PDB file of C-alpha atoms and ligand atoms in Angstrom:
ATOM      1  CA  MET E  23      96.390 115.430 114.449  1.00  0.00           C
ATOM      2  CA  ARG E  24      95.323 113.666 111.435  1.00  0.00           C
ATOM      3  CA  SER E  25      95.565 109.818 111.566  1.00  0.00           C
ATOM      4  CA  GLU E  26      97.279 109.420 108.294  1.00  0.00           C
ATOM      5  CA  LEU E  27     100.172 111.511 109.739  1.00  0.00           C
ATOM      6  CA  ALA E  28     100.754 109.225 112.837  1.00  0.00           C
ATOM      7  CA  PRO E  29     104.011 107.465 112.235  1.00  0.00           C
ATOM      8  CA  GLN E  30     102.897 104.317 114.027  1.00  0.00           C
ATOM      9  CA  ALA E  31      99.672 102.440 114.957  1.00  0.00           C
ATOM     10  CA  PRO E  32      98.107 103.847 118.182  1.00  0.00           C
ATOM     11  CA  GLY E  33      98.569 100.607 120.123  1.00  0.00           C
ATOM     12  CA  PHE E  34     101.858  99.624 118.622  1.00  0.00           C
ATOM     13  CA  ASN E  35     104.411  98.554 121.334  1.00  0.00           C
ATOM     14  CA  PRO E  36     107.821  97.932 120.256  1.00  0.00           C
ATOM     15  CA  ALA E  37     108.603  96.192 123.540  1.00  0.00           C
ATOM     16  CA  LEU E  38     106.575  93.084 122.721  1.00  0.00           C
ATOM     17  CA  ASP E  39     108.728  90.426 121.338  1.00  0.00           C
ATOM     18  CA  LYS E  40     106.714  89.253 118.467  1.00  0.00           C
ATOM     19  CA  GLY E  41     109.492  88.085 116.256  1.00  0.00           C
ATOM     20  CA  GLY E  42     110.623  85.109 118.212  1.00  0.00           C
ATOM     21  CA  LEU E  43     111.251  81.659 116.883  1.00  0.00           C
ATOM     22  CA  MET E  44     108.261  80.496 118.987  1.00  0.00           C
ATOM     23  CA  SER E  45     105.958  83.285 118.136  1.00  0.00           C
ATOM     24  CA  PRO E  46     102.303  82.380 117.592  1.00  0.00           C
ATOM     25  CA  SER E  47     102.079  83.268 113.888  1.00  0.00           C
ATOM     26  CA  GLY E  48     105.530  82.967 112.543  1.00  0.00           C
ATOM     27  CA  GLY E  49     108.870  81.263 113.557  1.00  0.00           C
ATOM     28  CA  LEU E  50     109.931  77.797 113.840  1.00  0.00           C
ATOM     29  CA  LEU E  51     106.460  76.355 114.950  1.00  0.00           C
ATOM     30  CA  TRP E  52     104.543  78.001 111.973  1.00  0.00           C
ATOM     31  CA  HIS E  53     107.240  76.470 109.487  1.00  0.00           C
ATOM     32  CA  LEU E  54     106.910  72.986 110.976  1.00  0.00           C
ATOM     33  CA  ARG E  55     103.180  73.286 110.940  1.00  0.00           C
ATOM     34  CA  ALA E  56     103.275  74.402 107.234  1.00  0.00           C
ATOM     35  CA  LEU E  57     105.556  71.423 106.503  1.00  0.00           C
ATOM     36  CA  ARG E  58     103.298  69.140 108.154  1.00  0.00           C
ATOM     37  CA  TYR E  59      99.930  70.204 106.791  1.00  0.00           C
ATOM     38  CA  ARG E  60     100.732  71.657 103.523  1.00  0.00           C
ATOM     39  CA  ARG E  61      99.215  68.777 101.614  1.00  0.00           C
ATOM     40  CA  HIS E  62      95.970  69.579 103.274  1.00  0.00           C
ATOM     41  CA  TRP E  63      96.300  73.211 102.440  1.00  0.00           C
ATOM     42  CA  ARG E  64      96.459  72.555  98.610  1.00  0.00           C
ATOM     43  CA  PRO E  65      92.853  73.526  97.773  1.00  0.00           C
ATOM     44  CA  PHE E  66      93.113  76.724  99.946  1.00  0.00           C
ATOM     45  CA  CYS E  67      96.665  77.655  98.284  1.00  0.00           C
ATOM     46  CA  ALA E  68      94.844  76.979  94.857  1.00  0.00           C
ATOM     47  CA  ALA E  69      92.025  79.337  95.854  1.00  0.00           C
ATOM     48  CA  ILE E  70      94.507  82.016  96.746  1.00  0.00           C
ATOM     49  CA  ALA E  71      96.481  81.539  93.495  1.00  0.00           C
ATOM     50  CA  GLN E  72      93.224  81.818  91.568  1.00  0.00           C
ATOM     51  CA  TRP E  73      92.228  85.033  93.268  1.00  0.00           C
ATOM     52  CA  LEU E  74      95.626  86.618  93.171  1.00  0.00           C
ATOM     53  CA  ALA E  75      95.623  86.015  89.218  1.00  0.00           C
ATOM     54  CA  THR E  76      92.306  88.368  89.007  1.00  0.00           C
ATOM     55  CA  TRP E  77      94.186  91.331  90.539  1.00  0.00           C
ATOM     56  CA  PRO E  78      94.845  93.810  87.995  1.00  0.00           C
ATOM     57  CA  HIS E  79      97.671  95.461  89.999  1.00  0.00           C
ATOM     58  CA  GLY E  80      99.224  97.226  86.968  1.00  0.00           C
ATOM     59  CA  ARG E  81     102.642  97.430  88.872  1.00  0.00           C
ATOM     60  CA  GLU E  82     106.081  96.373  88.430  1.00  0.00           C
ATOM     61  CA  HIS E  83     107.076  96.385  92.172  1.00  0.00           C
ATOM     62  CA  LEU E  84     105.648  94.836  95.114  1.00  0.00           C
ATOM     63  CA  LEU E  85     105.701  95.579  98.783  1.00  0.00           C
ATOM     64  CA  LEU E  86     105.013  92.056 100.456  1.00  0.00           C
ATOM     65  CA  LEU E  87     103.995  92.267 104.081  1.00  0.00           C
ATOM     66  CA  GLY E  88     104.006  89.398 106.366  1.00  0.00           C
ATOM     67  CA  PRO E  89     104.539  86.699 103.787  1.00  0.00           C
ATOM     68  CA  SER E  90     106.403  84.395 105.983  1.00  0.00           C
ATOM     69  CA  ALA E  91     108.013  81.983 103.574  1.00  0.00           C
ATOM     70  CA  GLY E  92     105.108  82.135 101.278  1.00  0.00           C
ATOM     71  CA  TRP E  93     103.842  78.706 101.882  1.00  0.00           C
ATOM     72  CA  CYS E  94     100.520  79.724 100.413  1.00  0.00           C
ATOM     73  CA  LEU E  95     101.733  81.970  97.780  1.00  0.00           C
ATOM     74  CA  PRO E  96     102.248  81.046  94.071  1.00  0.00           C
ATOM     75  CA  THR E  97     105.644  81.611  92.626  1.00  0.00           C
ATOM     76  CA  GLU E  98     103.911  82.478  89.284  1.00  0.00           C
ATOM     77  CA  PHE E  99     102.204  85.357  90.969  1.00  0.00           C
ATOM     78  CA  LEU E 100     105.378  86.636  92.526  1.00  0.00           C
ATOM     79  CA  ALA E 101     106.938  86.406  89.362  1.00  0.00           C
ATOM     80  CA  THR E 102     104.657  88.983  87.733  1.00  0.00           C
ATOM     81  CA  PHE E 103     106.931  91.649  89.417  1.00  0.00           C
ATOM     82  CA  SER E 104     110.456  92.685  88.821  1.00  0.00           C
ATOM     83  CA  THR E 105     111.432  93.510  92.345  1.00  0.00           C
ATOM     84  CA  ILE E 106     109.701  92.353  95.576  1.00  0.00           C
ATOM     85  CA  HIS E 107     110.398  94.276  99.065  1.00  0.00           C
ATOM     86  CA  ALA E 108     109.318  91.683 101.657  1.00  0.00           C
ATOM     87  CA  VAL E 109     108.883  92.655 105.364  1.00  0.00           C
ATOM     88  CA  ASP E 110     108.326  90.124 108.035  1.00  0.00           C
ATOM     89  CA  LEU E 111     109.266  89.696 111.715  1.00  0.00           C
ATOM     90  CA  ASP E 112     110.236  86.127 111.455  1.00  0.00           C
ATOM     91  CA  PRO E 113     114.169  85.664 111.193  1.00  0.00           C
ATOM     92  CA  LEU E 114     113.603  82.359 109.373  1.00  0.00           C
ATOM     93  CA  ALA E 115     111.232  83.686 106.741  1.00  0.00           C
ATOM     94  CA  PRO E 116     113.716  84.851 104.061  1.00  0.00           C
ATOM     95  CA  TRP E 117     115.741  81.613 104.271  1.00  0.00           C
ATOM     96  CA  VAL E 118     112.531  79.261 103.856  1.00  0.00           C
ATOM     97  CA  PHE E 119     111.052  81.729 101.242  1.00  0.00           C
ATOM     98  CA  ASN E 120     114.220  81.308  99.173  1.00  0.00           C
ATOM     99  CA  ARG E 121     114.005  77.525  99.411  1.00  0.00           C
ATOM    100  CA  LEU E 122     110.437  77.537  98.185  1.00  0.00           C
ATOM    101  CA  HIS E 123     110.540  80.286  95.561  1.00  0.00           C
ATOM    102  CA  GLY E 124     114.121  81.221  95.129  1.00  0.00           C
ATOM    103  CA  ALA E 125     114.865  79.282  92.027  1.00  0.00           C
ATOM    104  CA  GLY E 126     111.528  80.231  90.215  1.00  0.00           C
ATOM    105  CA  LEU E 127     112.152  84.023  91.107  1.00  0.00           C
ATOM    106  CA  ARG E 128     115.637  83.952  89.949  1.00  0.00           C
ATOM    107  CA  ARG E 129     114.689  82.199  86.503  1.00  0.00           C
ATOM    108  CA  ALA E 130     112.187  84.994  86.033  1.00  0.00           C
ATOM    109  CA  GLY E 131     114.714  87.627  86.936  1.00  0.00           C
ATOM    110  CA  VAL E 132     112.883  88.933  90.101  1.00  0.00           C
ATOM    111  CA  ARG E 133     114.913  90.629  92.736  1.00  0.00           C
ATOM    112  CA  VAL E 134     113.896  90.086  96.290  1.00  0.00           C
ATOM    113  CA  ARG E 135     115.040  92.231  99.268  1.00  0.00           C
ATOM    114  CA  TRP E 136     114.118  91.502 103.022  1.00  0.00           C
ATOM    115  CA  GLN E 137     113.365  93.634 105.825  1.00  0.00           C
ATOM    116  CA  ARG E 138     112.864  92.525 109.531  1.00  0.00           C
ATOM    117  CA  ALA E 139     110.252  95.020 111.047  1.00  0.00           C
ATOM    118  CA  ASP E 140     107.074  95.253 112.506  1.00  0.00           C
ATOM    119  CA  ILE E 141     104.502  96.542 110.148  1.00  0.00           C
ATOM    120  CA  PHE E 142     102.558  98.566 112.884  1.00  0.00           C
ATOM    121  CA  GLY E 143     105.675 100.482 113.364  1.00  0.00           C
ATOM    122  CA  SER E 144     107.046 100.836 109.859  1.00  0.00           C
ATOM    123  CA  LEU E 145     104.001 101.113 107.432  1.00  0.00           C
ATOM    124  CA  VAL E 146     104.118 104.847 107.204  1.00  0.00           C
ATOM    125  CA  ALA E 147     107.733 104.934 106.170  1.00  0.00           C
ATOM    126  CA  LEU E 148     107.454 101.656 103.869  1.00  0.00           C
ATOM    127  CA  LEU E 149     104.670 103.581 101.971  1.00  0.00           C
ATOM    128  CA  ALA E 150     106.616 106.630 101.597  1.00  0.00           C
ATOM    129  CA  THR E 151     109.808 104.758 100.606  1.00  0.00           C
ATOM    130  CA  PHE E 152     107.948 102.689  97.865  1.00  0.00           C
ATOM    131  CA  PRO E 153     105.052 104.964  96.550  1.00  0.00           C
ATOM    132  CA  GLY E 154     104.514 103.174  93.449  1.00  0.00           C
ATOM    133  CA  HIS E 155     104.534  99.657  94.715  1.00  0.00           C
ATOM    134  CA  ALA E 156     101.563  97.463  94.850  1.00  0.00           C
ATOM    135  CA  VAL E 157     101.039  96.306  98.458  1.00  0.00           C
ATOM    136  CA  LEU E 158     100.135  92.700  99.403  1.00  0.00           C
ATOM    137  CA  PHE E 159      99.458  91.737 103.054  1.00  0.00           C
ATOM    138  CA  GLY E 160      99.962  87.876 103.010  1.00  0.00           C
ATOM    139  CA  ASN E 161      97.776  86.793 105.887  1.00  0.00           C
ATOM    140  CA  LEU E 162      99.189  89.071 108.577  1.00  0.00           C
ATOM    141  CA  LEU E 163      96.390  91.257 109.649  1.00  0.00           C
ATOM    142  CA  GLY E 164      94.261  88.547 111.297  1.00  0.00           C
ATOM    143  CA  GLN E 165      97.255  87.618 113.394  1.00  0.00           C
ATOM    144  CA  HIS E 166      97.466  91.060 115.156  1.00  0.00           C
ATOM    145  CA  ARG E 167      95.085  90.144 117.888  1.00  0.00           C
ATOM    146  CA  LEU E 168      97.463  87.105 118.878  1.00  0.00           C
ATOM    147  CA  TYR E 169     100.017  89.658 119.930  1.00  0.00           C
ATOM    148  CA  CYS E 170      97.675  92.258 121.573  1.00  0.00           C
ATOM    149  CA  THR E 171      96.470  91.930 125.096  1.00  0.00           C
ATOM    150  CA  ASP E 172      93.933  94.711 124.517  1.00  0.00           C
ATOM    151  CA  VAL E 173      91.423  93.739 121.906  1.00  0.00           C
ATOM    152  CA  ALA E 174      90.143  97.384 121.612  1.00  0.00           C
ATOM    153  CA  ALA E 175      93.726  98.576 120.896  1.00  0.00           C
ATOM    154  CA  ALA E 176      94.085  95.865 118.224  1.00  0.00           C
ATOM    155  CA  GLU E 177      91.012  97.135 116.292  1.00  0.00           C
ATOM    156  CA  VAL E 178      92.102 100.657 116.564  1.00  0.00           C
ATOM    157  CA  ASP E 179      95.482  99.670 115.100  1.00  0.00           C
ATOM    158  CA  LEU E 180      93.960  97.789 112.080  1.00  0.00           C
ATOM    159  CA  GLN E 181      91.605 100.750 111.418  1.00  0.00           C
ATOM    160  CA  TRP E 182      94.652 103.105 111.549  1.00  0.00           C
ATOM    161  CA  LEU E 183      96.329 100.819 108.931  1.00  0.00           C
ATOM    162  CA  THR E 184      93.673 100.695 106.542  1.00  0.00           C
ATOM    163  CA  GLN E 185      93.370 104.499 106.635  1.00  0.00           C
ATOM    164  CA  GLN E 186      97.281 104.658 105.509  1.00  0.00           C
ATOM    165  CA  LEU E 187      96.410 102.617 102.379  1.00  0.00           C
ATOM    166  CA  GLU E 188      93.856 105.141 100.883  1.00  0.00           C
ATOM    167  CA  GLY E 189      94.714 105.882  97.184  1.00  0.00           C
ATOM    168  CA  ARG E 190      97.218 102.797  96.997  1.00  0.00           C
ATOM    169  CA  VAL E 191      96.840  99.600  94.969  1.00  0.00           C
ATOM    170  CA  TRP E 192      96.695  96.941  97.613  1.00  0.00           C
ATOM    171  CA  ALA E 193      95.233  93.486  98.529  1.00  0.00           C
ATOM    172  CA  SER E 194      95.055  91.504 101.608  1.00  0.00           C
ATOM    173  CA  PHE E 195      94.110  87.873 102.531  1.00  0.00           C
ATOM    174  CA  HIS E 196      93.475  87.704 106.110  1.00  0.00           C
ATOM    175  CA  ASP E 197      91.850  85.440 108.910  1.00  0.00           C
ATOM    176  CA  ARG E 198      88.211  86.790 109.574  1.00  0.00           C
ATOM    177  CA  LEU E 199      87.043  83.868 111.961  1.00  0.00           C
ATOM    178  CA  SER E 200      88.389  80.684 113.206  1.00  0.00           C
ATOM    179  CA  VAL E 201      86.693  77.628 114.933  1.00  0.00           C
ATOM    180  CA  ASP E 202      87.102  74.104 115.978  1.00  0.00           C
ATOM    181  CA  TRP E 203      86.223  71.633 113.341  1.00  0.00           C
ATOM    182  CA  ALA E 204      85.573  67.921 113.371  1.00  0.00           C
ATOM    183  CA  PRO E 205      88.288  66.252 111.426  1.00  0.00           C
ATOM    184  CA  ASN E 206      85.941  64.094 109.296  1.00  0.00           C
ATOM    185  CA  ARG E 207      83.575  66.914 108.538  1.00  0.00           C
ATOM    186  CA  ALA E 208      84.263  68.241 104.925  1.00  0.00           C
ATOM    187  CA  ALA E 209      85.335  71.802 104.513  1.00  0.00           C
ATOM    188  CA  PRO E 210      82.600  74.166 103.750  1.00  0.00           C
ATOM    189  CA  GLU E 211      82.307  75.716 100.258  1.00  0.00           C
ATOM    190  CA  ARG E 212      84.003  79.008  99.434  1.00  0.00           C
ATOM    191  CA  VAL E 213      81.770  82.024  98.671  1.00  0.00           C
ATOM    192  CA  CYS E 214      82.308  85.423  96.884  1.00  0.00           C
ATOM    193  CA  THR E 215      80.391  88.457  97.691  1.00  0.00           C
ATOM    194  CA  PRO E 216      79.999  91.996  96.325  1.00  0.00           C
ATOM    195  CA  ARG E 217      81.177  93.530  99.681  1.00  0.00           C
ATOM    196  CA  SER E 218      82.387  92.370 102.986  1.00  0.00           C
ATOM    197  CA  LEU E 219      80.090  90.103 105.102  1.00  0.00           C
ATOM    198  CA  SER E 220      79.670  90.657 108.847  1.00  0.00           C
ATOM    199  CA  SER E 221      81.044  88.270 111.335  1.00  0.00           C
ATOM    200  CA  GLU E 222      77.516  87.028 112.006  1.00  0.00           C
ATOM    201  CA  GLN E 223      76.751  86.371 108.390  1.00  0.00           C
ATOM    202  CA  LEU E 224      80.170  84.479 108.030  1.00  0.00           C
ATOM    203  CA  ALA E 225      79.453  82.382 110.923  1.00  0.00           C
ATOM    204  CA  ARG E 226      75.938  81.574 109.598  1.00  0.00           C
ATOM    205  CA  HIS E 227      77.233  80.794 106.137  1.00  0.00           C
ATOM    206  CA  PHE E 228      80.247  78.475 107.356  1.00  0.00           C
ATOM    207  CA  GLY E 229      77.941  76.905 109.859  1.00  0.00           C
ATOM    208  CA  SER E 230      79.487  75.508 113.119  1.00  0.00           C
ATOM    209  CA  ALA E 231      78.028  74.979 116.403  1.00  0.00           C
ATOM    210  CA  GLY E 232      81.382  75.737 118.005  1.00  0.00           C
ATOM    211  CA  VAL E 233      82.693  78.956 119.566  1.00  0.00           C
ATOM    212  CA  TRP E 234      83.985  81.243 116.775  1.00  0.00           C
ATOM    213  CA  THR E 235      87.254  83.296 117.152  1.00  0.00           C
ATOM    214  CA  ASP E 236      86.898  86.714 115.807  1.00  0.00           C
ATOM    215  CA  HIS E 237      90.310  87.898 114.317  1.00  0.00           C
ATOM    216  CA  LEU E 238      89.202  91.651 114.298  1.00  0.00           C
ATOM    217  CA  THR E 239      89.500  92.147 110.640  1.00  0.00           C
ATOM    218  CA  ALA E 240      85.889  92.889 109.901  1.00  0.00           C
ATOM    219  CA  GLU E 241      86.692  96.556 109.033  1.00  0.00           C
ATOM    220  CA  VAL E 242      89.606  95.906 106.853  1.00  0.00           C
ATOM    221  CA  ILE E 243      87.775  95.862 103.612  1.00  0.00           C
ATOM    222  CA  ALA E 244      85.214  98.762 103.378  1.00  0.00           C
ATOM    223  CA  GLY E 245      82.705  99.799 100.761  1.00  0.00           C
ATOM    224  CA  ASP E 246      81.721  97.912  97.585  1.00  0.00           C
ATOM    225  CA  VAL E 247      84.819  95.694  97.138  1.00  0.00           C
ATOM    226  CA  GLU E 248      84.488  92.197  96.049  1.00  0.00           C
ATOM    227  CA  CYS E 249      85.305  89.677  98.778  1.00  0.00           C
ATOM    228  CA  HIS E 250      86.190  86.066  98.684  1.00  0.00           C
ATOM    229  CA  TYR E 251      85.718  83.863 101.719  1.00  0.00           C
ATOM    230  CA  LEU E 252      88.058  80.798 101.548  1.00  0.00           C
ATOM    231  CA  PRO E 253      88.014  77.898 103.963  1.00  0.00           C
ATOM    232  CA  TRP E 254      91.491  77.179 105.373  1.00  0.00           C
ATOM    233  CA  PRO E 255      91.796  74.099 107.412  1.00  0.00           C
ATOM    234  CA  LEU E 256      94.968  75.071 109.228  1.00  0.00           C
ATOM    235  CA  MET E 257      94.878  71.950 111.154  1.00  0.00           C
ATOM    236  CA  PRO E 258      92.701  68.766 111.074  1.00  0.00           C
ATOM    237  CA  ARG E 259      90.650  70.190 113.962  1.00  0.00           C
ATOM    238  CA  ARG E 260      90.803  73.838 113.231  1.00  0.00           C
ATOM    239  CA  LEU E 261      89.127  75.737 110.322  1.00  0.00           C
ATOM    240  CA  HIS E 262      89.870  79.400 109.396  1.00  0.00           C
ATOM    241  CA  VAL E 263      87.765  81.597 107.289  1.00  0.00           C
ATOM    242  CA  VAL E 264      89.978  83.910 105.175  1.00  0.00           C
ATOM    243  CA  GLU E 265      88.781  87.052 103.627  1.00  0.00           C
ATOM    244  CA  ALA E 266      90.519  88.102 100.353  1.00  0.00           C
ATOM    245  CA  ALA E 267      89.985  91.341  98.483  1.00  0.00           C
ATOM    246  CA  TRP E 268      92.102  93.453  96.159  1.00  0.00           C
ATOM    247  CA  HIS E 269      91.961  97.302  95.121  1.00  0.00           C
ATOM    248  CA  ALA E 270      93.269  98.458  91.885  1.00  0.00           C
ATOM    249  CA  ASP E 271      93.739 101.756  89.779  1.00  0.00           C
ATOM    250  CA  ALA E 272      90.448 102.509  87.847  1.00  0.00           C
ATOM    251  CA  ALA E 273      92.960 102.681  84.928  1.00  0.00           C
ATOM    252  CA  SER E 274      94.095  98.977  85.432  1.00  0.00           C
ATOM    253  CA  VAL E 275      90.604  97.534  85.921  1.00  0.00           C
ATOM    254  CA  PRO E 276      89.726  95.695  82.593  1.00  0.00           C
TER     255      PRO E 276
HETATM  256  C1  LIG B 313     100.241  83.210 108.958  1.00  0.00           C
HETATM  257  S1  LIG B 313     101.894  83.776 108.691  1.00  0.00           S
HETATM  258  C2  LIG B 313     101.731  84.298 106.842  1.00  0.00           C
HETATM  259  C3  LIG B 313     101.692  82.948 106.150  1.00  0.00           C
HETATM  260  C4  LIG B 313     101.919  83.121 104.640  1.00  0.00           C
HETATM  261  N1  LIG B 313     100.661  83.532 103.938  1.00  0.00           N
HETATM  262  C5  LIG B 313     102.639  81.899 103.996  1.00  0.00           C
HETATM  263  O1  LIG B 313     102.069  81.841 102.812  1.00  0.00           O
HETATM  264  O2  LIG B 313     103.429  81.409 104.350  1.00  0.00           O
HETATM  265  C6  LIG B 313     101.881  85.427 109.215  1.00  0.00           C
HETATM  266  C7  LIG B 313     103.194  86.088 109.109  1.00  0.00           C
HETATM  267  O3  LIG B 313     103.013  87.438 109.544  1.00  0.00           O
HETATM  268  C8  LIG B 313     104.313  87.776 110.320  1.00  0.00           C
HETATM  269  N2  LIG B 313     103.756  88.913 111.113  1.00  0.00           N
HETATM  270  C9  LIG B 313     102.688  88.934 112.070  1.00  0.00           C
HETATM  271  N3  LIG B 313     102.764  90.200 112.753  1.00  0.00           N
HETATM  272  C10 LIG B 313     103.450  91.035 111.908  1.00  0.00           C
HETATM  273  C11 LIG B 313     103.829  92.335 112.099  1.00  0.00           C
HETATM  274  N4  LIG B 313     103.198  93.200 112.942  1.00  0.00           N
HETATM  275  N5  LIG B 313     104.767  92.812 111.313  1.00  0.00           N
HETATM  276  C12 LIG B 313     105.625  92.045 110.534  1.00  0.00           C
HETATM  277  N6  LIG B 313     105.346  90.796 110.283  1.00  0.00           N
HETATM  278  C13 LIG B 313     104.282  90.183 111.137  1.00  0.00           C
HETATM  279  C14 LIG B 313     104.475  86.518 111.056  1.00  0.00           C
HETATM  280  O4  LIG B 313     105.996  86.793 111.397  1.00  0.00           O
HETATM  281  C15 LIG B 313     104.291  85.568 110.045  1.00  0.00           C
HETATM  282  O5  LIG B 313     105.328  85.310 109.315  1.00  0.00           O
END
């Protein structure tokens, strides 16, 4: 069977309870952490806003995947669409998102719909239902390994997922690596490269003697696609290296 016809990622397991309030990448713990550290996240959020502003998506509608409450997403960017279909497993995400972005989006006339679903089980149907939407993964893909006991299966799922996106206008920012980081050590400089860097190159550039966690997203961005690598101090003692890249229609690229 051709992989793009497969309705679900190969390792997708609907029995795993990923969407709980204490889930490792969403839910109550995530929102409390965001509330506590959002001041430290400002440079990272500003870098995401700058990068999103360069995406010539040329679309009126957005399929927003794994945005949580959009703690790191700028309302100004979201307001460039007239409708947003947001998908996340976290039952709290719509409510907190509305607190953060609702007023701004209502003023701009943007309509937001929510769906609680697992991307690895629903992506094919979502892409078919919204064929003209731009697609944005909002820091979801690097979280997949947190839910998978089998690293090889997680990698296969991510490969499958990027195959589904062929021909689409899409963008993603996602964890590539993370590492323990001394709280008094300055965050490293961000870097932009003409194509994706390997995990070894990234670890060398961001320099740490610690043990890096690989988030298995090295193959998400393939070919000659400009990549931004942004340091994100998730917590005072933990640094994430986030990769951000977009794909646009040839017609929309200035
Ligand atoms: C790190 S948070 C995203 C943070 C977001 N960028 C922000 O600005 O707040 C990752 C989100 O992805 C969601 N998520 C993780 N795996 C998912 C999956 N397989 N399907 C749908 N949502 C998922 C989690 O529920 C969580 O809300």
